[in-house]
Amino acid sequence: MGAAGLAIGAMLAFGGCASEPNEEDSVVSVDQMHEQVTQGVRDVADDLAAAGFQVPSASGRYVSCGVEPVSSVQYRAVLTVSGEGDPSAQVERAAQALVGSGWKVTDSGTHAGEAWSNLERDPITASVRVSDSTISVGVVHPCIEADRDVVDEALRKTDKIIG
């Protein structure tokens, strides 16, 4: 599977569609949500580069979330990351690099021998994962409510943030 396939698969895996919009998050516009996530992606890329990782690409897209009849959307991005050494150790090192710039680890562990770490920096979350020796970082904004026309337009957009 190529890098694009891995990125799309990781994007779908990070933060499933179980998110429901809440009033606090819904005061943010679709454009503000996009800016918060893309800035978070750039910050993560800078933090990881300073820690010795390479971040060759990052892409993002809007996904539908919540339950009809509410029209709601969230913006998700995935960074592909590479570094030296054991991939599980790289996840820990990447998470610590993010903690050094204000992210807070909310949970971490291993699943089927592959490491993961979830972090947050209000209002966005990040998830560092290793799968098949590939490191990826998902950055997600909470689900927000928006007009159906705005959601429909947003769902047609994808972004190449890095690369």
PDB file of C-alpha atoms in Angstrom:
ATOM      1  CA  MET A   1       0.000   0.000   0.000  1.00  0.00           C
ATOM      2  CA  GLY A   2       1.419   3.390  -0.961  1.00  0.00           C
ATOM      3  CA  ALA A   3       1.813   6.441   1.283  1.00  0.00           C
ATOM      4  CA  ALA A   4      -1.488   7.898   0.070  1.00  0.00           C
ATOM      5  CA  GLY A   5      -3.310   4.677   0.909  1.00  0.00           C
ATOM      6  CA  LEU A   6      -1.712   4.545   4.347  1.00  0.00           C
ATOM      7  CA  ALA A   7      -2.644   8.173   4.979  1.00  0.00           C
ATOM      8  CA  ILE A   8      -6.262   7.629   3.985  1.00  0.00           C
ATOM      9  CA  GLY A   9      -6.468   4.449   6.044  1.00  0.00           C
ATOM     10  CA  ALA A  10      -4.944   6.185   9.043  1.00  0.00           C
ATOM     11  CA  MET A  11      -7.278   9.151   8.609  1.00  0.00           C
ATOM     12  CA  LEU A  12     -10.283   6.844   8.757  1.00  0.00           C
ATOM     13  CA  ALA A  13      -8.869   4.986  11.754  1.00  0.00           C
ATOM     14  CA  PHE A  14      -8.146   8.074  13.846  1.00  0.00           C
ATOM     15  CA  GLY A  15     -11.080   9.232  15.900  1.00  0.00           C
ATOM     16  CA  GLY A  16     -13.954   7.281  14.256  1.00  0.00           C
ATOM     17  CA  CYS A  17     -17.262   8.952  13.495  1.00  0.00           C
ATOM     18  CA  ALA A  18     -18.625   8.463  17.013  1.00  0.00           C
ATOM     19  CA  SER A  19     -18.038  12.123  17.824  1.00  0.00           C
ATOM     20  CA  GLU A  20     -21.132  14.203  18.523  1.00  0.00           C
ATOM     21  CA  PRO A  21     -21.181  17.988  18.285  1.00  0.00           C
ATOM     22  CA  ASN A  22     -21.582  19.964  21.488  1.00  0.00           C
ATOM     23  CA  GLU A  23     -22.541  23.594  22.023  1.00  0.00           C
ATOM     24  CA  GLU A  24     -19.062  24.718  23.086  1.00  0.00           C
ATOM     25  CA  ASP A  25     -17.357  23.312  19.991  1.00  0.00           C
ATOM     26  CA  SER A  26     -20.125  24.429  17.653  1.00  0.00           C
ATOM     27  CA  VAL A  27     -19.406  28.132  18.177  1.00  0.00           C
ATOM     28  CA  VAL A  28     -16.380  27.526  15.939  1.00  0.00           C
ATOM     29  CA  SER A  29     -16.963  27.957  12.197  1.00  0.00           C
ATOM     30  CA  VAL A  30     -15.918  25.379   9.623  1.00  0.00           C
ATOM     31  CA  ASP A  31     -13.151  27.752   8.493  1.00  0.00           C
ATOM     32  CA  GLN A  32     -11.913  28.295  12.068  1.00  0.00           C
ATOM     33  CA  MET A  33     -11.884  24.539  12.645  1.00  0.00           C
ATOM     34  CA  HIS A  34      -9.827  24.080   9.456  1.00  0.00           C
ATOM     35  CA  GLU A  35      -7.341  26.747  10.559  1.00  0.00           C
ATOM     36  CA  GLN A  36      -6.991  25.268  14.062  1.00  0.00           C
ATOM     37  CA  VAL A  37      -6.213  21.806  12.690  1.00  0.00           C
ATOM     38  CA  THR A  38      -3.875  22.956   9.912  1.00  0.00           C
ATOM     39  CA  GLN A  39      -1.985  25.142  12.378  1.00  0.00           C
ATOM     40  CA  GLY A  40      -1.836  22.162  14.750  1.00  0.00           C
ATOM     41  CA  VAL A  41      -0.444  20.035  11.916  1.00  0.00           C
ATOM     42  CA  ARG A  42       2.247  22.621  11.164  1.00  0.00           C
ATOM     43  CA  ASP A  43       3.121  22.836  14.874  1.00  0.00           C
ATOM     44  CA  VAL A  44       3.321  19.037  15.156  1.00  0.00           C
ATOM     45  CA  ALA A  45       5.523  18.872  12.043  1.00  0.00           C
ATOM     46  CA  ASP A  46       7.849  21.550  13.454  1.00  0.00           C
ATOM     47  CA  ASP A  47       8.021  19.827  16.863  1.00  0.00           C
ATOM     48  CA  LEU A  48       8.760  16.450  15.300  1.00  0.00           C
ATOM     49  CA  ALA A  49      11.374  17.892  12.937  1.00  0.00           C
ATOM     50  CA  ALA A  50      13.103  19.524  15.928  1.00  0.00           C
ATOM     51  CA  ALA A  51      13.168  16.075  17.572  1.00  0.00           C
ATOM     52  CA  GLY A  52      14.886  14.531  14.525  1.00  0.00           C
ATOM     53  CA  PHE A  53      11.885  13.108  12.655  1.00  0.00           C
ATOM     54  CA  GLN A  54      11.103  13.658   8.998  1.00  0.00           C
ATOM     55  CA  VAL A  55       7.535  14.663   8.071  1.00  0.00           C
ATOM     56  CA  PRO A  56       7.317  14.203   4.303  1.00  0.00           C
ATOM     57  CA  SER A  57       3.577  14.738   3.994  1.00  0.00           C
ATOM     58  CA  ALA A  58       0.338  15.704   5.679  1.00  0.00           C
ATOM     59  CA  SER A  59      -3.150  15.825   4.269  1.00  0.00           C
ATOM     60  CA  GLY A  60      -6.553  16.659   5.639  1.00  0.00           C
ATOM     61  CA  ARG A  61     -10.228  16.413   4.900  1.00  0.00           C
ATOM     62  CA  TYR A  62     -13.635  17.008   6.388  1.00  0.00           C
ATOM     63  CA  VAL A  63     -15.730  14.056   7.515  1.00  0.00           C
ATOM     64  CA  SER A  64     -19.344  13.850   8.499  1.00  0.00           C
ATOM     65  CA  CYS A  65     -19.972  13.124  12.158  1.00  0.00           C
ATOM     66  CA  GLY A  66     -22.857  12.998  14.555  1.00  0.00           C
ATOM     67  CA  VAL A  67     -26.294  11.630  13.821  1.00  0.00           C
ATOM     68  CA  GLU A  68     -28.864  12.899  11.337  1.00  0.00           C
ATOM     69  CA  PRO A  69     -30.891  15.113  11.240  1.00  0.00           C
ATOM     70  CA  VAL A  70     -28.134  17.302  12.687  1.00  0.00           C
ATOM     71  CA  SER A  71     -25.663  18.406  10.014  1.00  0.00           C
ATOM     72  CA  SER A  72     -22.231  18.225  11.555  1.00  0.00           C
ATOM     73  CA  VAL A  73     -18.651  17.929  10.405  1.00  0.00           C
ATOM     74  CA  GLN A  74     -15.118  17.645  11.701  1.00  0.00           C
ATOM     75  CA  TYR A  75     -11.731  18.241  10.100  1.00  0.00           C
ATOM     76  CA  ARG A  76      -9.071  15.524  10.311  1.00  0.00           C
ATOM     77  CA  ALA A  77      -5.487  15.520   9.135  1.00  0.00           C
ATOM     78  CA  VAL A  78      -2.798  12.843   9.015  1.00  0.00           C
ATOM     79  CA  LEU A  79       0.962  13.358   8.987  1.00  0.00           C
ATOM     80  CA  THR A  80       3.289  10.625   7.777  1.00  0.00           C
ATOM     81  CA  VAL A  81       6.396  10.493   9.945  1.00  0.00           C
ATOM     82  CA  SER A  82       9.710   8.692   9.710  1.00  0.00           C
ATOM     83  CA  GLY A  83      12.595   8.394  12.108  1.00  0.00           C
ATOM     84  CA  GLU A  84      15.394   6.125  13.201  1.00  0.00           C
ATOM     85  CA  GLY A  85      15.117   3.092  15.434  1.00  0.00           C
ATOM     86  CA  ASP A  86      12.379   0.908  16.833  1.00  0.00           C
ATOM     87  CA  PRO A  87       8.936   2.179  15.718  1.00  0.00           C
ATOM     88  CA  SER A  88       7.402   1.744  19.183  1.00  0.00           C
ATOM     89  CA  ALA A  89      10.217   3.774  20.715  1.00  0.00           C
ATOM     90  CA  GLN A  90       9.639   6.397  18.006  1.00  0.00           C
ATOM     91  CA  VAL A  91       5.995   6.748  19.088  1.00  0.00           C
ATOM     92  CA  GLU A  92       7.130   7.486  22.649  1.00  0.00           C
ATOM     93  CA  ARG A  93       9.788   9.904  21.430  1.00  0.00           C
ATOM     94  CA  ALA A  94       7.285  11.672  19.156  1.00  0.00           C
ATOM     95  CA  ALA A  95       4.742  11.973  21.979  1.00  0.00           C
ATOM     96  CA  GLN A  96       7.403  13.443  24.276  1.00  0.00           C
ATOM     97  CA  ALA A  97       8.373  15.968  21.597  1.00  0.00           C
ATOM     98  CA  LEU A  98       4.740  17.104  21.472  1.00  0.00           C
ATOM     99  CA  VAL A  99       4.468  17.255  25.273  1.00  0.00           C
ATOM    100  CA  GLY A 100       7.436  19.629  25.207  1.00  0.00           C
ATOM    101  CA  SER A 101       5.360  22.112  23.200  1.00  0.00           C
ATOM    102  CA  GLY A 102       2.178  22.071  25.237  1.00  0.00           C
ATOM    103  CA  TRP A 103       0.387  18.876  24.257  1.00  0.00           C
ATOM    104  CA  LYS A 104      -0.903  16.681  27.097  1.00  0.00           C
ATOM    105  CA  VAL A 105      -0.865  12.874  26.891  1.00  0.00           C
ATOM    106  CA  THR A 106      -4.369  11.593  27.635  1.00  0.00           C
ATOM    107  CA  ASP A 107      -3.712   7.894  27.059  1.00  0.00           C
ATOM    108  CA  SER A 108      -1.065   5.579  25.621  1.00  0.00           C
ATOM    109  CA  GLY A 109      -0.286   1.928  25.262  1.00  0.00           C
ATOM    110  CA  THR A 110       0.198  -0.877  22.787  1.00  0.00           C
ATOM    111  CA  HIS A 111      -2.211  -2.895  20.712  1.00  0.00           C
ATOM    112  CA  ALA A 112      -1.109  -6.080  18.977  1.00  0.00           C
ATOM    113  CA  GLY A 113       2.469  -5.093  19.786  1.00  0.00           C
ATOM    114  CA  GLU A 114       2.194  -1.666  18.148  1.00  0.00           C
ATOM    115  CA  ALA A 115       2.515   1.499  20.234  1.00  0.00           C
ATOM    116  CA  TRP A 116       0.094   4.442  20.294  1.00  0.00           C
ATOM    117  CA  SER A 117      -0.307   7.671  22.225  1.00  0.00           C
ATOM    118  CA  ASN A 118      -3.245  10.100  22.369  1.00  0.00           C
ATOM    119  CA  LEU A 119      -2.652  13.760  23.163  1.00  0.00           C
ATOM    120  CA  GLU A 120      -4.678  16.953  23.348  1.00  0.00           C
ATOM    121  CA  ARG A 121      -4.106  20.657  23.071  1.00  0.00           C
ATOM    122  CA  ASP A 122      -7.447  22.365  23.345  1.00  0.00           C
ATOM    123  CA  PRO A 123      -9.483  22.143  21.198  1.00  0.00           C
ATOM    124  CA  ILE A 124      -7.665  19.627  18.987  1.00  0.00           C
ATOM    125  CA  THR A 125      -6.407  16.125  19.655  1.00  0.00           C
ATOM    126  CA  ALA A 126      -3.494  14.189  18.205  1.00  0.00           C
ATOM    127  CA  SER A 127      -2.945  10.474  17.985  1.00  0.00           C
ATOM    128  CA  VAL A 128       0.515   9.038  17.335  1.00  0.00           C
ATOM    129  CA  ARG A 129       0.399   5.493  15.993  1.00  0.00           C
ATOM    130  CA  VAL A 130       2.658   2.850  14.527  1.00  0.00           C
ATOM    131  CA  SER A 131       1.250   0.354  12.082  1.00  0.00           C
ATOM    132  CA  ASP A 132       3.345  -1.988   9.963  1.00  0.00           C
ATOM    133  CA  SER A 133       6.462  -0.037  11.011  1.00  0.00           C
ATOM    134  CA  THR A 134       4.954   3.228   9.725  1.00  0.00           C
ATOM    135  CA  ILE A 135       4.443   6.156  12.101  1.00  0.00           C
ATOM    136  CA  SER A 136       1.517   8.489  11.560  1.00  0.00           C
ATOM    137  CA  VAL A 137      -0.006  11.316  13.552  1.00  0.00           C
ATOM    138  CA  GLY A 138      -3.692  12.126  13.257  1.00  0.00           C
ATOM    139  CA  VAL A 139      -4.838  15.616  14.253  1.00  0.00           C
ATOM    140  CA  VAL A 140      -8.581  16.114  14.740  1.00  0.00           C
ATOM    141  CA  HIS A 141     -10.966  18.890  15.769  1.00  0.00           C
ATOM    142  CA  PRO A 142     -14.143  17.975  17.669  1.00  0.00           C
ATOM    143  CA  CYS A 143     -17.318  17.651  15.661  1.00  0.00           C
ATOM    144  CA  ILE A 144     -19.258  20.893  15.077  1.00  0.00           C
ATOM    145  CA  GLU A 145     -22.765  21.639  13.827  1.00  0.00           C
ATOM    146  CA  ALA A 146     -23.091  23.678  10.653  1.00  0.00           C
ATOM    147  CA  ASP A 147     -25.675  24.460   7.997  1.00  0.00           C
ATOM    148  CA  ARG A 148     -26.269  21.537   5.628  1.00  0.00           C
ATOM    149  CA  ASP A 149     -24.979  23.552   2.632  1.00  0.00           C
ATOM    150  CA  VAL A 150     -21.744  24.382   4.485  1.00  0.00           C
ATOM    151  CA  VAL A 151     -21.244  20.745   5.517  1.00  0.00           C
ATOM    152  CA  ASP A 152     -21.936  19.482   1.983  1.00  0.00           C
ATOM    153  CA  GLU A 153     -19.387  21.918   0.529  1.00  0.00           C
ATOM    154  CA  ALA A 154     -16.778  21.077   3.185  1.00  0.00           C
ATOM    155  CA  LEU A 155     -17.113  17.335   2.570  1.00  0.00           C
ATOM    156  CA  ARG A 156     -15.961  17.824  -1.029  1.00  0.00           C
ATOM    157  CA  LYS A 157     -12.627  19.373   0.046  1.00  0.00           C
ATOM    158  CA  THR A 158      -9.306  17.687   0.707  1.00  0.00           C
ATOM    159  CA  ASP A 159      -6.038  19.419   1.466  1.00  0.00           C
ATOM    160  CA  LYS A 160      -2.380  18.666   1.009  1.00  0.00           C
ATOM    161  CA  ILE A 161      -0.988  20.510   4.046  1.00  0.00           C
ATOM    162  CA  ILE A 162       2.641  19.379   3.722  1.00  0.00           C
ATOM    163  CA  GLY A 163       4.396  17.817   0.769  1.00  0.00           C
TER     164      GLY A 163
END
